[in-house]
PDB file of C-alpha atoms in Angstrom:
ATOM      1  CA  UNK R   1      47.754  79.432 -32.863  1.00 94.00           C
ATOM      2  CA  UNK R   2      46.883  75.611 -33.153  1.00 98.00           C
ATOM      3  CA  UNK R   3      49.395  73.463 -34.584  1.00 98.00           C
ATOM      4  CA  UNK R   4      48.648  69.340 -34.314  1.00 98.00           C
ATOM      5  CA  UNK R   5      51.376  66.799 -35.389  1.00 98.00           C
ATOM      6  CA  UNK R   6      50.062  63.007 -35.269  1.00 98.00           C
ATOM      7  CA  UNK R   7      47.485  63.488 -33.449  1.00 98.00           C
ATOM      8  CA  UNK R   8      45.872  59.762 -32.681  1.00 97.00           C
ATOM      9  CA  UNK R   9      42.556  59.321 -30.502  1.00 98.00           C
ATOM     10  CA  UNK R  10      41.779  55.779 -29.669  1.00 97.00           C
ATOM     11  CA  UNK R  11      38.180  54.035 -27.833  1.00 95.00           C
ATOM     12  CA  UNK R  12      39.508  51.243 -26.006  1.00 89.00           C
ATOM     13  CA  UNK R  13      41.842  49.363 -28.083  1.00 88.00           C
ATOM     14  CA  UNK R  14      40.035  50.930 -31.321  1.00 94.00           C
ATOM     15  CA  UNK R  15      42.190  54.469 -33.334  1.00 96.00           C
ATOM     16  CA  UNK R  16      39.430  56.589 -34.656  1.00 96.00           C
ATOM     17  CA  UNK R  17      41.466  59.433 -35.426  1.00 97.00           C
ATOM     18  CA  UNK R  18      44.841  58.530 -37.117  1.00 96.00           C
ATOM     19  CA  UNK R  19      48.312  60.140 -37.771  1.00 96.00           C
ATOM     20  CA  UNK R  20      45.768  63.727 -38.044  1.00 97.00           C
ATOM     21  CA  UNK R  21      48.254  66.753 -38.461  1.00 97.00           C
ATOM     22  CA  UNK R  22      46.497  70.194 -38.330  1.00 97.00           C
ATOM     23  CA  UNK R  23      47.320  74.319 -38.192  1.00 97.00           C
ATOM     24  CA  UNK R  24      45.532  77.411 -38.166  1.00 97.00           C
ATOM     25  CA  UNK R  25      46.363  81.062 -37.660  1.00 96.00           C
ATOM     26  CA  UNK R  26      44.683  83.825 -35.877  1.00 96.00           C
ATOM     27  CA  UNK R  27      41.274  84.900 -36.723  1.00 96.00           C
ATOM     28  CA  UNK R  28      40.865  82.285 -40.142  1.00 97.00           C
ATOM     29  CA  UNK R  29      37.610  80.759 -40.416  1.00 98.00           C
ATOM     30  CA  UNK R  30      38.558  77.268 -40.962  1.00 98.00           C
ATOM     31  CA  UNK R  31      35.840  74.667 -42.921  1.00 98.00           C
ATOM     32  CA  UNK R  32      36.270  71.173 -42.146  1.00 98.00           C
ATOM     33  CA  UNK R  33      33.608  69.037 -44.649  1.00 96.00           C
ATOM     34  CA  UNK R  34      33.180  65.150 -44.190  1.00 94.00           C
ATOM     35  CA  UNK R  35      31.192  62.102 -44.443  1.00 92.00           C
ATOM     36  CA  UNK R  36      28.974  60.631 -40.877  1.00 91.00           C
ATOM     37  CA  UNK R  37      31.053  58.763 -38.825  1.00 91.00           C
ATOM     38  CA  UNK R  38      34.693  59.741 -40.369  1.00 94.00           C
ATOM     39  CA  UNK R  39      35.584  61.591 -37.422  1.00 95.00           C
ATOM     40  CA  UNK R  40      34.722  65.381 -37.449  1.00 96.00           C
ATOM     41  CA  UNK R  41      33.049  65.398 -34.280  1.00 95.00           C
ATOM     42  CA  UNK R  42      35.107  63.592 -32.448  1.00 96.00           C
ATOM     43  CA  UNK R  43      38.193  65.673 -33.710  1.00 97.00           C
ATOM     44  CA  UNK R  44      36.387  69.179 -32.829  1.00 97.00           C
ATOM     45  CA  UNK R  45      35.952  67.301 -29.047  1.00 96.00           C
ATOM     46  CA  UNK R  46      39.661  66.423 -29.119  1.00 97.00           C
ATOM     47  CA  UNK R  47      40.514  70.377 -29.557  1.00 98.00           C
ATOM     48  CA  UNK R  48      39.120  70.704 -25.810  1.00 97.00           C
ATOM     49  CA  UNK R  49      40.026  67.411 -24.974  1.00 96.00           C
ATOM     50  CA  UNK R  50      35.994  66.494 -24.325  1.00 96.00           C
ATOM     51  CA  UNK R  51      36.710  62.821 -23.582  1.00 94.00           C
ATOM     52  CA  UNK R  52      35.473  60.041 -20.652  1.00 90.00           C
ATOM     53  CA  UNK R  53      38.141  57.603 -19.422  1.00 89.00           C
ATOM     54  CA  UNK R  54      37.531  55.547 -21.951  1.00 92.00           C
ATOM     55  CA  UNK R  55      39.445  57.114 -24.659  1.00 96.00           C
ATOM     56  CA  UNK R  56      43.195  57.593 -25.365  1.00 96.00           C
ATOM     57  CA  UNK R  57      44.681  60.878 -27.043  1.00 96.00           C
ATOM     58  CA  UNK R  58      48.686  60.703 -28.291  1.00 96.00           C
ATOM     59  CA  UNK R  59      50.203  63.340 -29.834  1.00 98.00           C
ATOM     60  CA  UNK R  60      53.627  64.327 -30.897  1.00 98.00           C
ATOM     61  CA  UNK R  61      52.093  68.152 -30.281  1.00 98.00           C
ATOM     62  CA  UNK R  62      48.624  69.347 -29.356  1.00 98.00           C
ATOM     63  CA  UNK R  63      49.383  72.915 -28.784  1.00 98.00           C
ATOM     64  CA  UNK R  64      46.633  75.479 -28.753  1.00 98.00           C
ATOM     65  CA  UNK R  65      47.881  79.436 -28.008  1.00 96.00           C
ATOM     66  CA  UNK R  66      51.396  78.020 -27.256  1.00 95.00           C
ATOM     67  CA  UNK R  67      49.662  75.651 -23.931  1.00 96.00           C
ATOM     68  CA  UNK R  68      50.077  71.635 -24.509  1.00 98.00           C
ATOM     69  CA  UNK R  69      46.104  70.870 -24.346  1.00 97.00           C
ATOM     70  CA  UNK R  70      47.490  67.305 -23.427  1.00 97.00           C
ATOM     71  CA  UNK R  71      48.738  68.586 -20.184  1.00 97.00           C
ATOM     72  CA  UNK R  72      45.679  70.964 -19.019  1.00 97.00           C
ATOM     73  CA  UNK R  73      44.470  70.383 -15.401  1.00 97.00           C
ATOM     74  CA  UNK R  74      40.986  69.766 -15.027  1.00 94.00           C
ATOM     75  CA  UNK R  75      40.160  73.192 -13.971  1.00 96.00           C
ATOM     76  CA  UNK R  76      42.748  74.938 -16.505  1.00 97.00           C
ATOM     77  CA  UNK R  77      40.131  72.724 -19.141  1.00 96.00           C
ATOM     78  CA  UNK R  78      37.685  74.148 -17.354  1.00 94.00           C
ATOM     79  CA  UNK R  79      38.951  77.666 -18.039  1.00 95.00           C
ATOM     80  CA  UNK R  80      40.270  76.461 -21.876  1.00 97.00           C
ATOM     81  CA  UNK R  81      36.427  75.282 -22.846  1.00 96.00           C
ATOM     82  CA  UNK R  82      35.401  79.062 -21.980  1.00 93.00           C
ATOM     83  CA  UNK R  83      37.934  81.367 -22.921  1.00 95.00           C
ATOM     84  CA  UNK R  84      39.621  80.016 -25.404  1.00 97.00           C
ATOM     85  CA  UNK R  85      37.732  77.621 -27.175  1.00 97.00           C
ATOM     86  CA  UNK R  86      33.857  76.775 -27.489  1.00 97.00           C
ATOM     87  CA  UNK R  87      32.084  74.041 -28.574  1.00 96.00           C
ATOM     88  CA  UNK R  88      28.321  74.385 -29.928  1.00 95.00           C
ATOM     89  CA  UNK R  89      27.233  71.216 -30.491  1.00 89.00           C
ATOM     90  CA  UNK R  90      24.955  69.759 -33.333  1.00 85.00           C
ATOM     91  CA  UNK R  91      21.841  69.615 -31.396  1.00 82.00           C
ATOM     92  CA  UNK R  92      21.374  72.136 -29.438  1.00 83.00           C
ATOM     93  CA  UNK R  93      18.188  71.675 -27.923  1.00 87.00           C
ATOM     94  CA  UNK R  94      19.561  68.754 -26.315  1.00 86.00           C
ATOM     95  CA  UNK R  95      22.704  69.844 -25.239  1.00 89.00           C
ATOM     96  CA  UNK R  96      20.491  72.203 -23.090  1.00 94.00           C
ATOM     97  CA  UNK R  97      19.642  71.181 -19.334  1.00 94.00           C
ATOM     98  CA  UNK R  98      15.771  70.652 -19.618  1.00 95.00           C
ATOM     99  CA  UNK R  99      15.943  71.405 -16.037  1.00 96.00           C
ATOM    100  CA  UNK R 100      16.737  74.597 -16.515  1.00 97.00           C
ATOM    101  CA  UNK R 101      15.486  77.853 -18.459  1.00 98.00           C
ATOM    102  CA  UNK R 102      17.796  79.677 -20.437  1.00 98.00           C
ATOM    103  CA  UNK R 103      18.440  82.019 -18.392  1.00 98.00           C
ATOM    104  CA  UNK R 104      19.750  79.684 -15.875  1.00 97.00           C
ATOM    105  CA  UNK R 105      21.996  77.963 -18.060  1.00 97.00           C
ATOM    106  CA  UNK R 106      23.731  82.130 -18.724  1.00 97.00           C
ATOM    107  CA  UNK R 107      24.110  82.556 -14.823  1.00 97.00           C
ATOM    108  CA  UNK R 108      25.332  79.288 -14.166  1.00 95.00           C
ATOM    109  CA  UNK R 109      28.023  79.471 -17.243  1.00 94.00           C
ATOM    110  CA  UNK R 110      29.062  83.404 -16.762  1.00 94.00           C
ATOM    111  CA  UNK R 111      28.744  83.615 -12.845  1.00 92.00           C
ATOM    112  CA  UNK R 112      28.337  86.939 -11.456  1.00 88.00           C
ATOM    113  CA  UNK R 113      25.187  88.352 -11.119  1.00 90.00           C
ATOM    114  CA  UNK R 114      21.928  87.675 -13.019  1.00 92.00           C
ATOM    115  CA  UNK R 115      21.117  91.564 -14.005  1.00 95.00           C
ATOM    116  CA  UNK R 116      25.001  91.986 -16.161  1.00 96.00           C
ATOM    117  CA  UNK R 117      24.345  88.620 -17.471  1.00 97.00           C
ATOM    118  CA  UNK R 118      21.159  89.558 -18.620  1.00 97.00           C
ATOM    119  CA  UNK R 119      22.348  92.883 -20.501  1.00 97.00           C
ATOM    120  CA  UNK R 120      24.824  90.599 -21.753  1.00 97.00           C
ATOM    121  CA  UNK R 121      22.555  87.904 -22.825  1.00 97.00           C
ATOM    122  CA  UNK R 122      19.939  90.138 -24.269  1.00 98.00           C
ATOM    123  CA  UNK R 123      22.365  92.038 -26.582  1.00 97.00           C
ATOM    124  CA  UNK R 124      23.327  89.190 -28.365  1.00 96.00           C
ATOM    125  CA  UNK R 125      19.595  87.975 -28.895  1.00 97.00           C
ATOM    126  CA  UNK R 126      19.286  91.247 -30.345  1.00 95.00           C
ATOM    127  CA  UNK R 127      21.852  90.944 -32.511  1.00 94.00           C
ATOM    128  CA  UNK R 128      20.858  87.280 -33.550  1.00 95.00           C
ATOM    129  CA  UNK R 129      17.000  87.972 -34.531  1.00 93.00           C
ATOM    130  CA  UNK R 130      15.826  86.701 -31.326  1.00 94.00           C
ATOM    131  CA  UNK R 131      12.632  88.858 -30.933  1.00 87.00           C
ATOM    132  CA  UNK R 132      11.594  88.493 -27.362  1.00 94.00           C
ATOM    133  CA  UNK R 133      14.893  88.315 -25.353  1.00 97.00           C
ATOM    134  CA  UNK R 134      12.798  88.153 -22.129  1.00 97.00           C
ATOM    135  CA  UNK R 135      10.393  85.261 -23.115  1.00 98.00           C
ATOM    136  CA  UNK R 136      13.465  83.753 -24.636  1.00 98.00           C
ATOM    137  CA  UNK R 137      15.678  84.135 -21.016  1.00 98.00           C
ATOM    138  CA  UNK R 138      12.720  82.156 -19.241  1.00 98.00           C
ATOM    139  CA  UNK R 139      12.451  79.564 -21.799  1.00 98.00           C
ATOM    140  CA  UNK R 140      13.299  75.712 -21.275  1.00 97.00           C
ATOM    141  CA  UNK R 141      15.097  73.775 -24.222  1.00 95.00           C
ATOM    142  CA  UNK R 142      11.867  71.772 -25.233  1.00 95.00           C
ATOM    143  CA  UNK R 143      10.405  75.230 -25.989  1.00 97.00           C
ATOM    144  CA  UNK R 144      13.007  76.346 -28.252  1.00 95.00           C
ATOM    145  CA  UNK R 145      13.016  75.927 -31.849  1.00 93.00           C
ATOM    146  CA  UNK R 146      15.726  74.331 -32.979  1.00 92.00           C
ATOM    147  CA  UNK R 147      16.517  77.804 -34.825  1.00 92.00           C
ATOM    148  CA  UNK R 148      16.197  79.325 -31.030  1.00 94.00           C
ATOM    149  CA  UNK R 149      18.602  76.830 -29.700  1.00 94.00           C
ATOM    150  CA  UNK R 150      21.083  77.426 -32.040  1.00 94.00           C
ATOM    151  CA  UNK R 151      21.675  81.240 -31.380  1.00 95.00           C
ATOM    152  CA  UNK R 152      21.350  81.050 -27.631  1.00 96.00           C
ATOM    153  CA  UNK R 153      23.691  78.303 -27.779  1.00 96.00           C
ATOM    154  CA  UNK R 154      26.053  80.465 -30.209  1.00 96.00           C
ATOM    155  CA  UNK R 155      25.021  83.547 -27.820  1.00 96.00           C
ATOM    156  CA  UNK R 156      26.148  81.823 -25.018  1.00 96.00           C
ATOM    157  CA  UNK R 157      29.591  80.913 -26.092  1.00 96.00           C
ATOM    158  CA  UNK R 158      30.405  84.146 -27.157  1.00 96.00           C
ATOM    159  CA  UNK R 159      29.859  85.574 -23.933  1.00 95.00           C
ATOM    160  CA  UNK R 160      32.846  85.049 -22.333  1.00 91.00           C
ATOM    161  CA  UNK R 161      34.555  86.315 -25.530  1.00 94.00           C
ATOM    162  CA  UNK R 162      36.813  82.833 -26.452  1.00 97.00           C
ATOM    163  CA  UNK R 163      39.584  82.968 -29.044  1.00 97.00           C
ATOM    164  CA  UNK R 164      37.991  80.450 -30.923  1.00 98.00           C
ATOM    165  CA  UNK R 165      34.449  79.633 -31.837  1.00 98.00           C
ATOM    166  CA  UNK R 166      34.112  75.464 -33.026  1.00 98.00           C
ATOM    167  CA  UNK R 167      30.593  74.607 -34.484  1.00 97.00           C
ATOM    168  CA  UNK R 168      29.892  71.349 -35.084  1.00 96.00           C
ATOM    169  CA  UNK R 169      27.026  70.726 -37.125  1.00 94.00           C
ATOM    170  CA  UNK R 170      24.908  73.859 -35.997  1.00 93.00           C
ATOM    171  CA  UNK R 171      23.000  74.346 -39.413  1.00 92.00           C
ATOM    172  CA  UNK R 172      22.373  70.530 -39.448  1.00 90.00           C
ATOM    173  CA  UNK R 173      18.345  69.848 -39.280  1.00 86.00           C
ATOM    174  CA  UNK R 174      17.233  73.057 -39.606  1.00 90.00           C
ATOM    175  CA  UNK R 175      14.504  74.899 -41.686  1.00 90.00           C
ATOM    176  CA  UNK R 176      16.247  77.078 -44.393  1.00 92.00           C
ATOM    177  CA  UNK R 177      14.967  80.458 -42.817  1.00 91.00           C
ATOM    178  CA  UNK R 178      16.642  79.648 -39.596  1.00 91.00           C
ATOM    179  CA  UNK R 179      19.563  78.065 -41.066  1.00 92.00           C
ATOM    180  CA  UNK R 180      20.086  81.406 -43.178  1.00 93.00           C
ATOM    181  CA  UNK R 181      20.189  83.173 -39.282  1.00 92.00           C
ATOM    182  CA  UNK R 182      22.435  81.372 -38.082  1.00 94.00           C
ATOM    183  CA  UNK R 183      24.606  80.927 -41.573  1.00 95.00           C
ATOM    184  CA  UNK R 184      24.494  85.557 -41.014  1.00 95.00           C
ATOM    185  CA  UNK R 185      25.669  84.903 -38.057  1.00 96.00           C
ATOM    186  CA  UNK R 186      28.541  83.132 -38.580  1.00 96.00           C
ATOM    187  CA  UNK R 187      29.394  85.269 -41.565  1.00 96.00           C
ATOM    188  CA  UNK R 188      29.260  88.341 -39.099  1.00 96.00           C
ATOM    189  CA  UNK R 189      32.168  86.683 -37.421  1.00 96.00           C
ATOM    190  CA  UNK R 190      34.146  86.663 -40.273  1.00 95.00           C
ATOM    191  CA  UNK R 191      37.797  88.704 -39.552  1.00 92.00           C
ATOM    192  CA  UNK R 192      36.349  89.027 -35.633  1.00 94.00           C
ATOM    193  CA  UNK R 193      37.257  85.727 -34.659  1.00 97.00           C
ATOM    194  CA  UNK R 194      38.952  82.017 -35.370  1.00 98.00           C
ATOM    195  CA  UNK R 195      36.130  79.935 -36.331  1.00 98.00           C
ATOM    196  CA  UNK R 196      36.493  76.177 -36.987  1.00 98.00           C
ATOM    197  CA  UNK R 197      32.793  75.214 -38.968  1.00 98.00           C
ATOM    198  CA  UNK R 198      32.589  71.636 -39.031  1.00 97.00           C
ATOM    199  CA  UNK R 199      29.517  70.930 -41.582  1.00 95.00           C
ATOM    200  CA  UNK R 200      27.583  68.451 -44.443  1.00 89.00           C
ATOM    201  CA  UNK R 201      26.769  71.515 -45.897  1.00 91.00           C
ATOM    202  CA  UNK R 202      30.124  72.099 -48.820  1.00 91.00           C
ATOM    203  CA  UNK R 203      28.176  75.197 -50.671  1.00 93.00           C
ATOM    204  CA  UNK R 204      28.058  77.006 -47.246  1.00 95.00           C
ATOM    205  CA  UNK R 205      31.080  75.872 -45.977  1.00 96.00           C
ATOM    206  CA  UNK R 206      32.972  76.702 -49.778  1.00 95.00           C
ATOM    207  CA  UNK R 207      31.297  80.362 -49.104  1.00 95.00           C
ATOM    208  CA  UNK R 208      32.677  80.757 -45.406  1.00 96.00           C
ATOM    209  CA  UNK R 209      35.945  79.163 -45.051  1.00 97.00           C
ATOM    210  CA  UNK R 210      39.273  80.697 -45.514  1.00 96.00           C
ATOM    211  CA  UNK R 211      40.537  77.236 -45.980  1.00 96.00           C
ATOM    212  CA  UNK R 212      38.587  73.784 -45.956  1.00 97.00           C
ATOM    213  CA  UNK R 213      40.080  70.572 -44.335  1.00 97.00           C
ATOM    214  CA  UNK R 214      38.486  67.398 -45.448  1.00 96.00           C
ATOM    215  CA  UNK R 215      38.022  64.513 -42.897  1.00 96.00           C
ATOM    216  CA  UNK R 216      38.016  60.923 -44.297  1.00 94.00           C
ATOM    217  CA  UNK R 217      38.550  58.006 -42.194  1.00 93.00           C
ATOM    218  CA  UNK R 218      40.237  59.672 -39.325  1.00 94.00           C
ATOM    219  CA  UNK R 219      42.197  61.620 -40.990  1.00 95.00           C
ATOM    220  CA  UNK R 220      42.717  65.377 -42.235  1.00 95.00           C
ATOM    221  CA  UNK R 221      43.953  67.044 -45.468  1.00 94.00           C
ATOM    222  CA  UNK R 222      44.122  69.947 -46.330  1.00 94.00           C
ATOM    223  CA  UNK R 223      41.949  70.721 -50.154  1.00 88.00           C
ATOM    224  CA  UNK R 224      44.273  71.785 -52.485  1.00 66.00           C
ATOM    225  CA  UNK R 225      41.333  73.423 -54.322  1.00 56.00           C
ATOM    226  CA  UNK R 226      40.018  75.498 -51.310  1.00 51.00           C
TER     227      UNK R 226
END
């Protein structure tokens, strides 16, 4: 499903990740664990190639559902990010348009028309513990806990039902009760979906994962006690 031989991703003249080689088969839930800065983030970005002009990505193969991600148009990225694999980022709150409500930011990413996306929408706040899916549809990102955030952001990638689900961080800064939410949540994915959870967190990560990767200086390996 993903297979990743020497994958390098340089910032200007500067390799930040290095020689990585990476695999994964259908429907594993995949822990990657790591020290700040050593290159998780950036290497969950590289999977749908989320870079400006000022980065380089080499790889002998970057192949993702049997499609070279390396040689994705801009609009076939466009369709890759969305249906067949989603980034929620760490902070969710800010990776929210403060211009818009939530609501917005479900009929801008689904299309169609607002009622479906609604139903949609609403079903998965159920689902996540969001009480008041209608307060939480007209809601702007400053008026969402960070909990909140979280599971609309989750709820919102799920929508357009992608092959893979990549977290980055998503229990990062939050209180315990809604970290436990969104922890349920992920469990509940379990055997559903691929799931790549990047995460500080090695108890919850050692409880999730099929497998856990460990990133150290810009590059991957594989824990031989996982």
């Amino acid at each position: 499903m993903i297979e990743i031989k020497n994958l390098n991703v340089f910032y200007k003249d500067k390799k930040l990740l290095r020689e990585l080689d990476f695999a994964m088969g259908e429907g594993k839930f995949i822990g990657i664990t790591g020290a700040s800065g050593s290159g998780k983030s950036l290497f969950a970005k590289s999977l749908i190639r989320l870079f400006d002009d000022k980065f380089r990505v080499r790889a002998d193969k970057f192949s993702i559902y049997k499609k070279d991600i390396l040689k994705l148009s801009q609009n076939e990225l466009k369709e890759h990010r969305k249906k067949v694999a989603a980034l929620v980022f760490q902070n969710s709150v800010a990776s929210l348009h403060p211009l818009l409500n939530v609501g917005d930011h479900f009929n801008a990413y689904l299309g169609g028309d607002n009622k479906s996306n609604k139903e949609l929408a609403f079903a998965y706040f159920r689902e996540f513990g969001l009480g008041n899916a209608n307060l939480i549809w007209h809601k702007y990102s400053y008026e969402l806990s960070g909990g909140e955030a979280s599971r609309v952001q989750i709820a919102l990638a799920l929508c357009l039902k992608p092959k893979i689900l990549i977290c980055d961080e998503i229990t990062s800064g939050l209180d315990s009760i809604s970290a436990s939410h969104v922890a349920g949540i992920l469990e509940s994915l379990k055997g559903k979906m691929s799931v790549i959870f990047i995460s500080h967190d090695e108890a919850l990560t050692n409880y999730l994962s099929d497998e856990i990767w460990q990133m150290r200086d810009g590059r991957l390996n594989l824990k031989e006690n996982a």
